[in-house]
N, CA, C and O atoms as a GROMACS GRO file, in nm:
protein
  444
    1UNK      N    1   0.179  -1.009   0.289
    1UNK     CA    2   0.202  -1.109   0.186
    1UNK      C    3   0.161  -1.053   0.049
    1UNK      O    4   0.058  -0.985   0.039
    2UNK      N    5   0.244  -1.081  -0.062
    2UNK     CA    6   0.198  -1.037  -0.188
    2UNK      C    7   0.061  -1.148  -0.249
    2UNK      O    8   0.057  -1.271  -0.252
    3UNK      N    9  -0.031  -1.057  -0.288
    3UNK     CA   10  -0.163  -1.160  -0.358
    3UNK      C   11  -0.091  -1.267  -0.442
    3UNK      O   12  -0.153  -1.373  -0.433
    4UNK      N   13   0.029  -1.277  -0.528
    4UNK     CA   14   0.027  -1.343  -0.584
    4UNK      C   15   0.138  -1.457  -0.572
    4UNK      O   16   0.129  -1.555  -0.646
    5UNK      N   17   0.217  -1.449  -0.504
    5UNK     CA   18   0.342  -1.531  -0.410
    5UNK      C   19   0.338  -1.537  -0.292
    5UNK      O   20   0.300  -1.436  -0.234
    6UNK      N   21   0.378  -1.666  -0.206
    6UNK     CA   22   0.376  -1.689  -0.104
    6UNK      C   23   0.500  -1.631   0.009
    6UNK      O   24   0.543  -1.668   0.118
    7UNK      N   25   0.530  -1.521  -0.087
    7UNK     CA   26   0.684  -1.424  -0.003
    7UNK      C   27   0.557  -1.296   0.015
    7UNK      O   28   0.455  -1.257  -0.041
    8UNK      N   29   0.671  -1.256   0.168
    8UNK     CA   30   0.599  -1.102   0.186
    8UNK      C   31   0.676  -1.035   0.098
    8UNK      O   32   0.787  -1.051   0.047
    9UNK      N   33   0.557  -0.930   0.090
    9UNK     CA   34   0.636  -0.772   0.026
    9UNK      C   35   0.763  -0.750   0.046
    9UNK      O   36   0.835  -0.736  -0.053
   10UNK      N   37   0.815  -0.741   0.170
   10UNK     CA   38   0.974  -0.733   0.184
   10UNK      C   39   1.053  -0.817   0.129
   10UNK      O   40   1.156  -0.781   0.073
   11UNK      N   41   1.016  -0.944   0.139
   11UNK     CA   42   1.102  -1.054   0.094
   11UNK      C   43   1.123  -1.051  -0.087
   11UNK      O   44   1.229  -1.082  -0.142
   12UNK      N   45   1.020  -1.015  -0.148
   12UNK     CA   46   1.036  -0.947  -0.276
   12UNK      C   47   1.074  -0.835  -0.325
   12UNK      O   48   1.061  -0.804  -0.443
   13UNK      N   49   1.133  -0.755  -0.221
   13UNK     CA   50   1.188  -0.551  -0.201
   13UNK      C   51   1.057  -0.490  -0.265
   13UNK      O   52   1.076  -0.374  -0.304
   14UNK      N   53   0.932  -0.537  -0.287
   14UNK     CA   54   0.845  -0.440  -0.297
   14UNK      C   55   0.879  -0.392  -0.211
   14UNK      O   56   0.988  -0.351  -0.252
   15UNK      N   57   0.869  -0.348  -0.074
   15UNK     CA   58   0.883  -0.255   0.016
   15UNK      C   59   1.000  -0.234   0.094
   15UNK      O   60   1.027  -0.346   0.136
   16UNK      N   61   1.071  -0.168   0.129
   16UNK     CA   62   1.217  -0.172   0.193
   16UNK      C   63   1.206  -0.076   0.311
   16UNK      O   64   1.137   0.025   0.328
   17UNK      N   65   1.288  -0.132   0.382
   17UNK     CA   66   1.296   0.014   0.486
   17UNK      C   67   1.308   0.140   0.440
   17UNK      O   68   1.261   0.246   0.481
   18UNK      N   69   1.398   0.109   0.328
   18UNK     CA   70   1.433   0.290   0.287
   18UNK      C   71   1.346   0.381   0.206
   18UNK      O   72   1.359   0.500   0.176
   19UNK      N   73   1.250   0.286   0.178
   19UNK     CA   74   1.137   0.355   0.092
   19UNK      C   75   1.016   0.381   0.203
   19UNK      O   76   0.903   0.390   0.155
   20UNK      N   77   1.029   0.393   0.330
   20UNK     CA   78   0.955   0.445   0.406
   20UNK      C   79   0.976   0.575   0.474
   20UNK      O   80   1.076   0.570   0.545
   21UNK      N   81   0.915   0.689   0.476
   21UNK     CA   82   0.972   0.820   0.503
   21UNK      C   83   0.842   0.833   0.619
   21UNK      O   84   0.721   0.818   0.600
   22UNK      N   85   0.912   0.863   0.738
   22UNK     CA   86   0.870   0.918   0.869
   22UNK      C   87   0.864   1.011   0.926
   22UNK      O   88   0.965   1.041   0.990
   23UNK      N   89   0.735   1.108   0.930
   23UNK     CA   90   0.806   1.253   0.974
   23UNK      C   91   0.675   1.306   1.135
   23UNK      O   92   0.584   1.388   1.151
   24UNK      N   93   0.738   1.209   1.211
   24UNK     CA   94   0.648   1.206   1.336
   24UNK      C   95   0.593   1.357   1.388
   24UNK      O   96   0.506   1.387   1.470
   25UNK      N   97   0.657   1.414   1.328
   25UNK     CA   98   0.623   1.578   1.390
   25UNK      C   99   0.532   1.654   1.301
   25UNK      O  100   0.463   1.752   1.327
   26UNK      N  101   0.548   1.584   1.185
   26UNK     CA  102   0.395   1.644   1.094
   26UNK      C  103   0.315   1.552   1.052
   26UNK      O  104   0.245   1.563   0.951
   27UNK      N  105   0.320   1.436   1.140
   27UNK     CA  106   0.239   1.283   1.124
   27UNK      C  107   0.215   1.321   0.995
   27UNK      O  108   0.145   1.417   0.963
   28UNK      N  109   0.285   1.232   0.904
   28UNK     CA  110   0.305   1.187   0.796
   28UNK      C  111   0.396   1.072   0.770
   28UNK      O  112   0.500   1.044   0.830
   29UNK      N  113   0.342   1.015   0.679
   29UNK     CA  114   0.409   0.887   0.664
   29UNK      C  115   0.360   0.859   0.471
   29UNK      O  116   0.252   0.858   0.412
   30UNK      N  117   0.553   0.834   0.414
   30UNK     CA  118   0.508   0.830   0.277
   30UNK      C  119   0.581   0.701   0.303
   30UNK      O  120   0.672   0.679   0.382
   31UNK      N  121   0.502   0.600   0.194
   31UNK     CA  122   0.544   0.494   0.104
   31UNK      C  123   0.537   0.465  -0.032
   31UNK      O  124   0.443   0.473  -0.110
   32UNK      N  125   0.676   0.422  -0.049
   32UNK     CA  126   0.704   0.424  -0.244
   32UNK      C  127   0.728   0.273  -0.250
   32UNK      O  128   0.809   0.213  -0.180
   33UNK      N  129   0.647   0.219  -0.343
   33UNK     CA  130   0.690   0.032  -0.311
   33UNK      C  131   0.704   0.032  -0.461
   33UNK      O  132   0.660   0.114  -0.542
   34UNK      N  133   0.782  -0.091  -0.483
   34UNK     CA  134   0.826  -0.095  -0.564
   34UNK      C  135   0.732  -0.228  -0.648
   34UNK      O  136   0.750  -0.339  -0.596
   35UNK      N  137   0.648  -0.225  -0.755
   35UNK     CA  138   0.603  -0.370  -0.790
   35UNK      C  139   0.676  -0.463  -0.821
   35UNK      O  140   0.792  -0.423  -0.822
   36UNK      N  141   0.663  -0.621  -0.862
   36UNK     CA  142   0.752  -0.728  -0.908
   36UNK      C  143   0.716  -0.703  -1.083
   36UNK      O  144   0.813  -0.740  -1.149
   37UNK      N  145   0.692  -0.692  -1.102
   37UNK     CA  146   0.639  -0.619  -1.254
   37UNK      C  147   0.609  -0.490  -1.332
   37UNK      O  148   0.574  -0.394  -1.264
   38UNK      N  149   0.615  -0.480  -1.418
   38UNK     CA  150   0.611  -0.345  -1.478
   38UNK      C  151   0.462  -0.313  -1.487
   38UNK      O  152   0.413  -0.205  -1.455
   39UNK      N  153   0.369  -0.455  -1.549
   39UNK     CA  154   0.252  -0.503  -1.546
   39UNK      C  155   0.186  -0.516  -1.468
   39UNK      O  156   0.070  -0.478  -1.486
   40UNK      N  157   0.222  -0.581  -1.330
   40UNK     CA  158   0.139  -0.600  -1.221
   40UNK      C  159   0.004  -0.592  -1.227
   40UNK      O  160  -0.026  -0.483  -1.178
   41UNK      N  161  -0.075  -0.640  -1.255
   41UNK     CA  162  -0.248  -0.705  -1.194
   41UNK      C  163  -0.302  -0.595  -1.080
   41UNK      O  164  -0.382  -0.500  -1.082
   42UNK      N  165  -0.195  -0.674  -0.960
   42UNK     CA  166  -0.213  -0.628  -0.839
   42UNK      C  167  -0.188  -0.549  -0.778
   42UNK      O  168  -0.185  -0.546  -0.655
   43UNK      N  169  -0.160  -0.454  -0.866
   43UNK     CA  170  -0.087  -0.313  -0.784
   43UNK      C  171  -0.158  -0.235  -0.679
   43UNK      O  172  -0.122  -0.218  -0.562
   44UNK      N  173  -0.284  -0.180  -0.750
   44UNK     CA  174  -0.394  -0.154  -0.666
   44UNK      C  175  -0.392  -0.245  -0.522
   44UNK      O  176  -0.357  -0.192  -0.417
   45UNK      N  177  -0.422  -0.343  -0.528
   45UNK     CA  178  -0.433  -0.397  -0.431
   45UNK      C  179  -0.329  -0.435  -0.312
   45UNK      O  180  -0.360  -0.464  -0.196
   46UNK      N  181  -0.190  -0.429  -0.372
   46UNK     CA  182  -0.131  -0.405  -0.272
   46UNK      C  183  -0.121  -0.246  -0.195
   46UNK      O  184  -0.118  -0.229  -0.073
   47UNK      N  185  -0.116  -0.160  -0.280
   47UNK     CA  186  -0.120  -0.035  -0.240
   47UNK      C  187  -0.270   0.005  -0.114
   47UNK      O  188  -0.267   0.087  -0.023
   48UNK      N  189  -0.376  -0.080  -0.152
   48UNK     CA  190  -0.479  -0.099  -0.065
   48UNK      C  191  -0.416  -0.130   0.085
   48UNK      O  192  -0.411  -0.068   0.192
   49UNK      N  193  -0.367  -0.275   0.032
   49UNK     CA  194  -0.295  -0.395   0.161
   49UNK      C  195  -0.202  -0.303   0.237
   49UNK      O  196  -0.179  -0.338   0.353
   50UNK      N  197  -0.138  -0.182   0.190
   50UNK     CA  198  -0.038  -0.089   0.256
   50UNK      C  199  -0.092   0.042   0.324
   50UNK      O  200  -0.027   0.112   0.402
   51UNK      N  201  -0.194   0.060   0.292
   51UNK     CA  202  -0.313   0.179   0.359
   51UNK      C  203  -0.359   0.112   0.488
   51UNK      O  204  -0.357   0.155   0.604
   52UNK      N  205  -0.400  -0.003   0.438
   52UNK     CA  206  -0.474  -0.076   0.559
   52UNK      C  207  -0.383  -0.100   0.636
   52UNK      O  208  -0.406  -0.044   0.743
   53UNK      N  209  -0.290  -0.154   0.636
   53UNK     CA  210  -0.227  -0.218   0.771
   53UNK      C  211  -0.190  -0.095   0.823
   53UNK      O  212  -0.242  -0.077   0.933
   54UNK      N  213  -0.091   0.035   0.771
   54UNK     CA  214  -0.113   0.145   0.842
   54UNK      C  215  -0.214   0.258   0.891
   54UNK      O  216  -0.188   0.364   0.948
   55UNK      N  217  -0.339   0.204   0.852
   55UNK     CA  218  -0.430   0.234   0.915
   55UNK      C  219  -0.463   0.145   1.059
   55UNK      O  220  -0.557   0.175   1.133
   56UNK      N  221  -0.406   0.074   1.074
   56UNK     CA  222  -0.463  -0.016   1.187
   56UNK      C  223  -0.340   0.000   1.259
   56UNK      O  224  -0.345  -0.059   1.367
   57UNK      N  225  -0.225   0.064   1.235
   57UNK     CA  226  -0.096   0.058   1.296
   57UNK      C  227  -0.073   0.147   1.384
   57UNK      O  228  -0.032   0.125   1.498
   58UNK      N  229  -0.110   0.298   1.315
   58UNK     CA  230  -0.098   0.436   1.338
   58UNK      C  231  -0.172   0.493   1.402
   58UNK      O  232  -0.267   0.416   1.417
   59UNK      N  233  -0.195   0.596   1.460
   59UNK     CA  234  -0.305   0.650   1.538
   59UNK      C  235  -0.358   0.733   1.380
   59UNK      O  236  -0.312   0.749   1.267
   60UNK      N  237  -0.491   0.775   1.462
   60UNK     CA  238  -0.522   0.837   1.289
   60UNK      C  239  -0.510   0.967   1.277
   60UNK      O  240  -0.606   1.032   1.234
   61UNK      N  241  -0.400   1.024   1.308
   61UNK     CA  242  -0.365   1.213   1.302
   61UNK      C  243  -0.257   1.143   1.214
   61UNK      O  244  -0.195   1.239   1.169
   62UNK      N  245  -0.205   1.043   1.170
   62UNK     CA  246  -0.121   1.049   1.031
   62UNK      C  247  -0.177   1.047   0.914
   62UNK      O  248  -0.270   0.968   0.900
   63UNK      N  249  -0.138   1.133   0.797
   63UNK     CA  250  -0.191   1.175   0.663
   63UNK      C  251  -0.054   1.019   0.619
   63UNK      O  252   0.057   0.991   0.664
   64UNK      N  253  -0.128   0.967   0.531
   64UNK     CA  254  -0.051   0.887   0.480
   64UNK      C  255  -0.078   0.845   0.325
   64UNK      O  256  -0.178   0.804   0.266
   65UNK      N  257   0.044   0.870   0.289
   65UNK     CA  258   0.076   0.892   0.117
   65UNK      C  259   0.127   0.716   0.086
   65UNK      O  260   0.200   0.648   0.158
   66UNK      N  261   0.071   0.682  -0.027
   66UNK     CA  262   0.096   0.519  -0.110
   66UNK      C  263   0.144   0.603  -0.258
   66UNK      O  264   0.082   0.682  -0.328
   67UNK      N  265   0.263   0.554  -0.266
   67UNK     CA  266   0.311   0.524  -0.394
   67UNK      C  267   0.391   0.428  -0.453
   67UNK      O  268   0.433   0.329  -0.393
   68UNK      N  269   0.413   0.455  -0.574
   68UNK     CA  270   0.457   0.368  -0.685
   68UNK      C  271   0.574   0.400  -0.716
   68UNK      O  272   0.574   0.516  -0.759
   69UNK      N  273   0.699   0.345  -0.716
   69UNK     CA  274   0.833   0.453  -0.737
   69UNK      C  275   0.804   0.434  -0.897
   69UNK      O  276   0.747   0.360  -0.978
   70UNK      N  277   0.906   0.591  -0.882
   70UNK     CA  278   0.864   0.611  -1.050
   70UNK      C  279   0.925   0.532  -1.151
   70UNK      O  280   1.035   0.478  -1.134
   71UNK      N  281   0.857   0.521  -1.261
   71UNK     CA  282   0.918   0.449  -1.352
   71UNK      C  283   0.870   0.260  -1.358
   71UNK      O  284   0.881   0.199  -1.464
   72UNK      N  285   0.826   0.200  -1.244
   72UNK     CA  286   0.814   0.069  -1.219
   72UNK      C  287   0.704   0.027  -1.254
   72UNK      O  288   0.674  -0.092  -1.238
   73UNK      N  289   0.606   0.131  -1.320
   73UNK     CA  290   0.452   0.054  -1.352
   73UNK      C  291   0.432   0.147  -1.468
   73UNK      O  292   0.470   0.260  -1.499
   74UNK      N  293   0.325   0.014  -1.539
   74UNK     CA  294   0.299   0.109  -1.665
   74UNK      C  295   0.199   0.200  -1.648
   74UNK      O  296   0.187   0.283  -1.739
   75UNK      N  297   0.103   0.207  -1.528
   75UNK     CA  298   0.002   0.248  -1.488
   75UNK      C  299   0.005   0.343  -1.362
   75UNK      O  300  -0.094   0.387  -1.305
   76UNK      N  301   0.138   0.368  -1.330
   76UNK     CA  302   0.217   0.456  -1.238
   76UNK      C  303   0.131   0.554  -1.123
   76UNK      O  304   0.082   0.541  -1.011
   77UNK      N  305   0.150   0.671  -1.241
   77UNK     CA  306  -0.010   0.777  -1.200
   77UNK      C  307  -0.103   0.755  -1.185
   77UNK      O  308  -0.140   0.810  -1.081
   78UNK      N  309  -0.203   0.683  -1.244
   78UNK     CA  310  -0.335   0.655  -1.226
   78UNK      C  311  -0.351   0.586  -1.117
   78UNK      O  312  -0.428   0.629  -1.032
   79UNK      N  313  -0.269   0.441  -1.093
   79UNK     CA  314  -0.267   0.424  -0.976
   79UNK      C  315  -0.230   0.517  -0.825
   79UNK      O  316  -0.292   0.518  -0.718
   80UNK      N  317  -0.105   0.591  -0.867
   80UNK     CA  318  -0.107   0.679  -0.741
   80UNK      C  319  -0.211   0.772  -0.689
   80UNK      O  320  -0.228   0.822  -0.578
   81UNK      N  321  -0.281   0.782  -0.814
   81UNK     CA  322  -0.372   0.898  -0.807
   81UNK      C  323  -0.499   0.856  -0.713
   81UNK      O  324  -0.552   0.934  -0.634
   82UNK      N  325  -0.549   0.684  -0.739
   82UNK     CA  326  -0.623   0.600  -0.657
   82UNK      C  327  -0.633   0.570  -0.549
   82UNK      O  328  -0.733   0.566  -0.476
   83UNK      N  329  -0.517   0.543  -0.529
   83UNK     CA  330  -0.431   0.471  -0.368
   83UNK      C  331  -0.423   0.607  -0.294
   83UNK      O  332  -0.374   0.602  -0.182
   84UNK      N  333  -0.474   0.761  -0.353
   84UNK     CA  334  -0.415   0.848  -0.230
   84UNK      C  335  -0.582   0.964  -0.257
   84UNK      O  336  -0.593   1.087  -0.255
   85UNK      N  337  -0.667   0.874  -0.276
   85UNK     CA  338  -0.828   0.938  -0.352
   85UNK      C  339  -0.902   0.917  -0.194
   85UNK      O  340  -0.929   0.798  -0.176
   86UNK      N  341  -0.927   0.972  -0.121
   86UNK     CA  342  -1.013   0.931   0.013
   86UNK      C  343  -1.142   0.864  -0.018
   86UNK      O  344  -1.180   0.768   0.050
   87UNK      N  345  -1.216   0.916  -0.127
   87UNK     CA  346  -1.343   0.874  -0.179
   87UNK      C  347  -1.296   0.749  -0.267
   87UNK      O  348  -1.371   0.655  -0.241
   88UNK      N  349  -1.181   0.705  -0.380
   88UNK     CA  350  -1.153   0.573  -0.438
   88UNK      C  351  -1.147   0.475  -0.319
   88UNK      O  352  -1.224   0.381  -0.304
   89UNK      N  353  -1.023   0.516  -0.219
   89UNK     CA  354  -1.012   0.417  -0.085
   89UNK      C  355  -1.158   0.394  -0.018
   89UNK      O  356  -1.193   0.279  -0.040
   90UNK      N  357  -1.226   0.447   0.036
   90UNK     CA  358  -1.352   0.414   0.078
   90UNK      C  359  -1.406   0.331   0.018
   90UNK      O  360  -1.436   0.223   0.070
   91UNK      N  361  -1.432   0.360  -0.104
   91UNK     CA  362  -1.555   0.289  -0.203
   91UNK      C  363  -1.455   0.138  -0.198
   91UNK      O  364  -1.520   0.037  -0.227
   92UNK      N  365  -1.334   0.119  -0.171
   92UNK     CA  366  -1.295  -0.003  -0.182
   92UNK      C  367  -1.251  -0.078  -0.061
   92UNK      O  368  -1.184  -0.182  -0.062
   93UNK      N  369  -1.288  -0.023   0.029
   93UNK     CA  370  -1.260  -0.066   0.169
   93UNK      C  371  -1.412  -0.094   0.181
   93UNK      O  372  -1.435  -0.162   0.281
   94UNK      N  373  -1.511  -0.066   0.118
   94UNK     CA  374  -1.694  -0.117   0.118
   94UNK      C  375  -1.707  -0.228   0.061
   94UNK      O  376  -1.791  -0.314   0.086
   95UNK      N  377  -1.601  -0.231  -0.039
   95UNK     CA  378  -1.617  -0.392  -0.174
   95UNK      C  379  -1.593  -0.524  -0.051
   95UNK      O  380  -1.488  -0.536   0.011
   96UNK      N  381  -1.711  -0.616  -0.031
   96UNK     CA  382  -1.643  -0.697   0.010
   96UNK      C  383  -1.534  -0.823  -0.031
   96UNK      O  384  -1.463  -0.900   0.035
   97UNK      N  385  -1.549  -0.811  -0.112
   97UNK     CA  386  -1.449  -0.915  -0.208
   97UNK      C  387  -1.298  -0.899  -0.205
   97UNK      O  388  -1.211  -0.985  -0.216
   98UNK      N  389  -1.285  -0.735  -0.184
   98UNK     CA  390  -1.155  -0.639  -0.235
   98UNK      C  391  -1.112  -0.641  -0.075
   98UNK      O  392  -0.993  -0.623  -0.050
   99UNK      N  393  -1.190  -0.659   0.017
   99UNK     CA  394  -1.121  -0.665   0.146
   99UNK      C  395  -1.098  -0.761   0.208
   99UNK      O  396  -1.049  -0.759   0.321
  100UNK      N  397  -1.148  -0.924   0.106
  100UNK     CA  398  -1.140  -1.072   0.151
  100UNK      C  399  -1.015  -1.060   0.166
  100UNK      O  400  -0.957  -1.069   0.274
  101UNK      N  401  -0.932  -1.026   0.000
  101UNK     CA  402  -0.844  -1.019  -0.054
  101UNK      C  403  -0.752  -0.936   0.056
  101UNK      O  404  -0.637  -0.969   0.084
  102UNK      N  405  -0.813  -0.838   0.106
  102UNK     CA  406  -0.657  -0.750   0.149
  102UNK      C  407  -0.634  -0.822   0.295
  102UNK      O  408  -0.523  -0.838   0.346
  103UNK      N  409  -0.775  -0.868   0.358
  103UNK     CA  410  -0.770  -0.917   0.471
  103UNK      C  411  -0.669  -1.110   0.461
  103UNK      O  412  -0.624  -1.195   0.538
  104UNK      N  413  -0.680  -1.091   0.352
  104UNK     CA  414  -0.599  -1.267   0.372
  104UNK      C  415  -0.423  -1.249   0.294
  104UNK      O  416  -0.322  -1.318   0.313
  105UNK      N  417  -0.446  -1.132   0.208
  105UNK     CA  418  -0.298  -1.097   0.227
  105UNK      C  419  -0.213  -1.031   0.387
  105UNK      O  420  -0.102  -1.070   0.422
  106UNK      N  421  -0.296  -0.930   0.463
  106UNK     CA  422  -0.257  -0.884   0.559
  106UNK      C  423  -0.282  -1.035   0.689
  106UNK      O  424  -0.223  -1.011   0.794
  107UNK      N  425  -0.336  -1.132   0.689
  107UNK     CA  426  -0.339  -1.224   0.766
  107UNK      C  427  -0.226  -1.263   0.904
  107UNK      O  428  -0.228  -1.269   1.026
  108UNK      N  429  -0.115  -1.287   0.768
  108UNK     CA  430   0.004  -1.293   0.865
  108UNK      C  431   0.050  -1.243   0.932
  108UNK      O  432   0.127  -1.298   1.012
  109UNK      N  433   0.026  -1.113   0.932
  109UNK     CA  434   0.105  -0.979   0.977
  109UNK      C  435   0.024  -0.960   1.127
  109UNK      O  436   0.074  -0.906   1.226
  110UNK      N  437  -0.096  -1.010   1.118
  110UNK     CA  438  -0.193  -0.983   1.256
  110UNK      C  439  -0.178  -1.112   1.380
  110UNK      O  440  -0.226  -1.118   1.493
  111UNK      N  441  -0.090  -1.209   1.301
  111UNK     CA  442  -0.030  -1.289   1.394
  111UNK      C  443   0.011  -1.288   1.516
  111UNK      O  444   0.064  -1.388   1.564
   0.00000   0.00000   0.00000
């Protein structure tokens, strides 16, 4: 679910099938999502909400890449640079506040 609408990510093409790249033989897995804004607030945090659930999805021999397709945020890089930081992700998978949040966006999905 997006933090800030009651539509999932898909239902808004933040995320599409085709922006998911699968390469089972060098466990890797990239995602390019697209925000509803140029601005977005929440970017970070969905890019969090997209680590996590494929962390809980995947076995963990997949290296897995979060991005921003280019051009869709004003904050593009810096965010990509965050969402793919092992030490940024940690320190925010510790915040409990930041994981209320990812845990009640990812809610539905554990249905």
């Amino acid at each position: 679910m997006n933090p800030e609408h009651p539509y999932s990510l898909e239902e808004l093409n933040v995320v599409t099938e085709d922006s998911i790249q699968l390469d089972d033989e060098h466990s890797y897995v990239r995602i390019t999502f697209t925000p509803t804004v140029e601005h977005c607030s929440l970017v970070s945090v969905i890019g969090l909400c997209l680590r996590v659930k494929l962390m809980h999805s995947l076995p963990s021999r997949y290296k897995v890449d979060i991005r921003i397709a280019p051009g869709t945020h004003a904050t593009e890089a810096a965010v990509n640079k965050q969402l793919n930081d092992k030490e940024r992700v940690a320190a925010a998978l510790e915040n409990p506040n930041l994981m209320d949040m990812v845990n009640e966006c990812l809610a539905p999905t554990y249905a």
